Short mmCIF file of C-alpha atoms in Angstrom, two decimals:
data_model
loop_
_atom_site.label_atom_id
_atom_site.label_comp_id
_atom_site.label_asym_id
_atom_site.label_seq_id
_atom_site.Cartn_x
_atom_site.Cartn_y
_atom_site.Cartn_z
CA LEU L 1 36.80 16.93 -1.16
CA PHE L 2 37.97 14.09 1.49
CA LEU L 3 41.31 14.06 -0.86
CA VAL L 4 42.14 17.89 -1.30
CA PHE L 5 41.53 16.97 3.55
CA CYS L 6 44.25 14.21 3.19
CA PHE L 7 46.65 16.63 1.07
CA TRP L 8 45.96 19.52 3.70
CA PHE L 9 46.26 16.94 6.73
CA LEU L 10 49.29 14.81 4.91
CA TYR L 11 51.37 18.51 4.12
CA PHE L 12 50.42 20.12 7.38
CA TYR L 13 51.32 17.11 9.77
CA PHE L 14 54.32 15.64 8.72
CA GLY L 15 55.49 18.73 7.32
CA HIS L 16 56.06 20.07 11.12
CA PHE L 17 57.46 16.92 12.04
CA PHE L 18 60.50 16.74 9.82
CA PRO L 19 62.72 19.70 9.54
CA GLY L 20 62.31 21.94 6.69
CA GLY L 21 58.82 21.36 5.25
CA ASN L 22 58.06 20.45 2.43
CA GLY L 23 55.39 17.84 4.00
CA VAL L 24 54.61 15.90 0.91
CA ARG L 25 56.94 15.31 -0.65
CA LYS L 26 59.46 14.31 2.62
CA PHE L 27 56.44 11.77 3.77
CA TYR L 28 57.38 10.06 0.53
CA ALA L 29 61.08 9.80 -0.20
CA LEU L 30 61.71 8.05 3.65
CA ASP L 31 63.53 5.85 4.31
CA PHE L 32 62.71 3.85 7.97
CA SER L 33 66.31 3.07 8.33
CA LYS L 34 67.71 6.60 9.31
CA PHE L 35 65.67 5.74 12.04
CA ASP L 36 66.67 4.64 15.71
CA GLY L 37 63.92 2.61 17.06
CA ILE L 38 61.96 5.13 19.44
CA LYS L 39 61.99 7.04 16.58
CA LYS L 40 60.15 5.18 14.08
CA SER L 41 57.81 3.40 16.59
CA PHE L 42 56.44 7.21 16.95
CA LEU L 43 56.58 7.70 13.05
CA ILE L 44 54.48 4.69 12.68
CA LEU L 45 52.26 4.89 15.28
CA ARG L 46 50.86 8.03 13.37
CA ILE L 47 50.82 7.18 10.49
CA ASN L 48 48.57 4.59 11.04
CA ALA L 49 46.48 6.89 13.13
CA MET L 50 46.26 9.33 10.51
CA ILE L 51 45.11 5.74 8.27
CA LEU L 52 42.53 5.28 10.69
CA PHE L 53 41.83 8.94 11.33
CA ALA L 54 40.85 8.29 7.48
CA ILE L 55 39.33 5.59 7.58
CA ILE L 56 36.68 6.98 10.75
CA ILE L 57 36.04 9.83 7.69
CA SER L 58 34.94 7.87 4.84
CA PHE L 59 32.92 5.57 7.33
CA CYS L 60 31.20 9.09 8.57
CA SER L 61 30.87 10.59 4.94
CA VAL L 62 29.06 7.03 3.65
CA VAL L 63 26.29 6.69 6.71
CA LEU L 64 25.79 10.26 7.22
CA THR L 65 24.83 11.22 4.06
CA SER L 66 22.53 7.56 3.62
CA PRO L 67 19.12 9.02 3.43
CA LEU L 68 17.36 6.33 4.81
CA LEU L 69 19.54 8.41 8.30
CA TYR L 70 17.43 11.54 8.00
CA ALA L 71 13.80 9.88 6.48
CA ALA L 72 10.83 10.97 8.72
CA THR L 73 7.40 9.97 9.81
CA TYR L 74 4.55 12.39 9.91
CA TYR L 75 0.68 11.05 10.94
CA VAL L 76 -2.65 12.88 9.55
CA ASP L 77 -5.72 11.81 11.90
CA GLY L 78 -9.15 13.05 10.49
CA ALA L 79 -10.01 13.92 14.12
CA GLN L 80 -8.07 17.06 15.29
CA ALA L 81 -10.23 20.20 16.10
CA GLY L 82 -7.82 22.18 13.82
CA ASP L 83 -4.46 21.40 11.48
CA ALA L 84 -1.85 22.93 14.04
CA GLY L 85 -0.21 20.43 14.46
CA ASN L 86 3.33 19.65 13.74
CA GLY L 87 2.32 15.94 12.15
CA PHE L 88 5.36 14.47 13.67
CA SER L 89 3.00 12.05 16.20
CA TRP L 90 -0.67 11.17 16.68
CA ALA L 91 -1.19 13.56 19.88
CA ASP L 92 0.63 16.06 17.45
CA ALA L 93 -1.57 14.77 14.34
CA LYS L 94 -1.17 16.99 10.66
CA LYS L 95 -5.92 17.32 10.07
CA TYR L 96 -5.38 16.44 6.50
CA ILE L 97 -4.23 14.04 4.46
CA SER L 98 -2.43 17.26 2.10
CA SER L 99 -1.38 18.73 4.75
CA GLY L 100 0.61 16.16 6.54
CA VAL L 101 2.00 15.27 3.08
CA GLY L 102 3.42 18.46 2.06
CA LEU L 103 5.76 17.73 4.71
CA MET L 104 7.19 14.97 3.15
CA SER L 105 10.92 15.72 2.30
CA GLY L 106 11.95 12.42 -0.37
CA GLY L 107 11.63 8.87 0.73
CA ASP L 108 9.66 9.90 4.88
CA THR L 109 6.25 7.85 5.92
CA LEU L 110 2.58 9.46 6.41
CA TYR L 111 0.13 7.34 8.32
CA ILE L 112 -3.56 8.23 7.90
CA ARG L 113 -5.16 7.02 10.70
CA ASP L 114 -8.89 5.16 10.12
CA GLY L 115 -11.60 7.63 9.64
CA VAL L 116 -14.00 8.91 6.01
CA TYR L 117 -11.54 12.08 4.39
CA THR L 118 -13.45 14.96 1.99
CA GLY L 119 -13.06 17.49 -0.54
CA ASP L 120 -9.63 18.92 -1.47
CA SER L 121 -7.44 19.60 1.40
CA SER L 122 -7.60 15.13 1.57
CA ARG L 123 -6.02 14.20 -1.60
CA ILE L 124 -2.81 12.32 -2.31
CA TYR L 125 -1.03 14.69 -5.43
CA ASN L 126 2.49 16.47 -5.32
CA VAL L 127 4.61 13.90 -3.24
CA PRO L 128 8.32 13.49 -3.36
CA SER L 129 9.65 11.51 -5.20
CA GLY L 130 11.59 9.25 -3.23
CA SER L 131 14.27 6.74 -4.55
CA SER L 132 15.15 3.11 -4.98
CA GLY L 133 16.36 2.12 -1.43
CA SER L 134 13.73 4.66 -0.46
CA TYR L 135 10.55 4.40 -1.35
CA THR L 136 8.00 7.47 0.24
CA LYS L 137 5.26 5.72 1.34
CA ILE L 138 1.90 6.73 2.88
CA TYR L 139 0.12 4.23 4.48
CA ALA L 140 -4.12 4.00 5.72
CA GLU L 141 -2.98 3.00 9.78
CA ASN L 142 -5.31 -0.05 8.89
CA ASP L 143 -5.60 -1.78 5.54
CA TRP L 144 -8.92 -0.57 3.72
CA GLY L 145 -9.65 1.95 7.20
CA VAL L 146 -8.93 5.15 5.78
CA THR L 147 -11.49 6.84 3.22
CA ILE L 148 -11.99 9.34 0.65
CA SER L 149 -14.92 10.38 -0.18
CA ASN L 150 -16.77 12.80 -2.79
CA GLN L 151 -14.18 14.43 -4.38
CA THR L 152 -14.56 15.38 -7.54
CA ASP L 153 -10.64 16.00 -8.93
CA PHE L 154 -8.24 12.37 -8.80
CA PRO L 155 -7.49 11.13 -5.49
CA VAL L 156 -4.52 10.20 -5.86
CA TYR L 157 -2.53 12.12 -8.96
CA LEU L 158 0.56 10.92 -9.39
CA ASN L 159 2.93 12.87 -11.96
CA ASN L 160 6.15 12.59 -12.97
CA SER L 161 7.10 11.23 -9.77
CA SER L 162 9.36 8.62 -8.62
CA TYR L 163 9.82 5.63 -6.14
CA ILE L 164 6.58 6.00 -4.46
CA GLU L 165 3.68 3.80 -2.39
CA VAL L 166 0.24 4.08 -1.37
CA ARG L 167 -1.10 1.86 0.28
CA GLY L 168 -4.12 0.80 2.30
CA VAL L 169 -7.17 3.50 1.34
CA LYS L 170 -10.39 2.83 0.21
CA PHE L 171 -12.52 5.35 -2.91
CA LYS L 172 -15.46 6.88 -2.59
CA ASP L 173 -18.44 8.53 -5.00
CA TYR L 174 -15.94 9.64 -7.45
CA THR L 175 -17.28 11.06 -10.88
CA SER L 176 -13.46 11.07 -12.01
CA LEU L 177 -10.49 8.87 -11.99
CA LYS L 178 -9.61 7.24 -8.17
CA VAL L 179 -5.86 6.68 -9.26
CA TYR L 180 -3.73 8.39 -11.67
CA VAL L 181 -0.29 8.05 -12.69
CA ASN L 182 0.97 10.23 -14.89
CA SER L 183 4.47 9.94 -15.99
CA SER L 184 6.01 7.97 -13.76
CA ASN L 185 8.03 5.48 -12.18
CA HIS L 186 8.45 2.67 -9.98
CA ILE L 187 5.12 4.05 -7.60
CA LYS L 188 3.30 1.24 -6.16
CA ILE L 189 -0.08 1.24 -5.09
CA ILE L 190 -0.72 -0.98 -3.67
CA ARG L 191 -4.73 -3.37 -0.66
CA CYS L 192 -6.30 0.19 -2.57
CA SER L 193 -9.90 0.41 -3.46
CA SER L 194 -13.12 1.47 -4.32
CA ASP L 195 -16.40 1.06 -3.97
CA ASP L 196 -17.62 2.64 -7.35
CA ASN L 197 -17.00 3.34 -11.07
CA GLY L 198 -18.39 6.79 -10.33
CA GLY L 199 -19.00 6.93 -14.38
CA SER L 200 -15.80 7.18 -14.96
CA SER L 201 -14.14 4.49 -17.44
CA ALA L 202 -11.67 3.66 -15.38
CA GLY L 203 -10.87 3.37 -11.41
CA PHE L 204 -7.24 3.27 -11.78
CA LEU L 205 -5.38 4.26 -14.79
CA ALA L 206 -1.32 4.02 -15.05
CA SER L 207 -0.59 6.73 -18.55
CA ASN L 208 2.74 6.71 -19.90
CA SER L 209 4.69 4.84 -17.00
CA SER L 210 6.75 2.01 -15.69
CA TYR L 211 7.07 0.20 -12.82
CA VAL L 212 4.02 0.19 -11.17
CA LEU L 213 2.48 -2.48 -9.11
#
């Protein structure tokens, strides 16, 4: 699209500058010795302006499409009276972890306020994948200050996911796996802990996955 725009600009810009139109061919066939000093300087100025414009457009296209530019931060606080907040600040935090996760896109960050979270709405699943340069991150406000407790399904379930980091969460009173990573890659489970094994054969399990920390 950028190249198409440049050719369009050259044709219409220089096509009107030279009598007879056909700006692109005229531009490449220029003999600068035929122009007087003023006209040559004016032409060179216009060409330099075009080059500068192309550089600016190229730079903007790279910067404005960077995922880092659009990464958002969301908040969950179990002490909220309800789940109607927009999640953009602690004051307007979501009440449930699953609601906060539901707001996220790849590369976003979710902070969970310290406290005890129970029930299916406290599960960390359906987390959007990030990228090599921008992990999707779910962090406890303080390491081990967030406890997810007393539910039958996996509190953290990452399936066919990539570039996700979960940090600082504690799991308690479970009858199943605490963290189950399946068919995924580039997953970080950092500074998380389990108070008991709840009768399960494992607290943390990665299956058919690679680059799991």
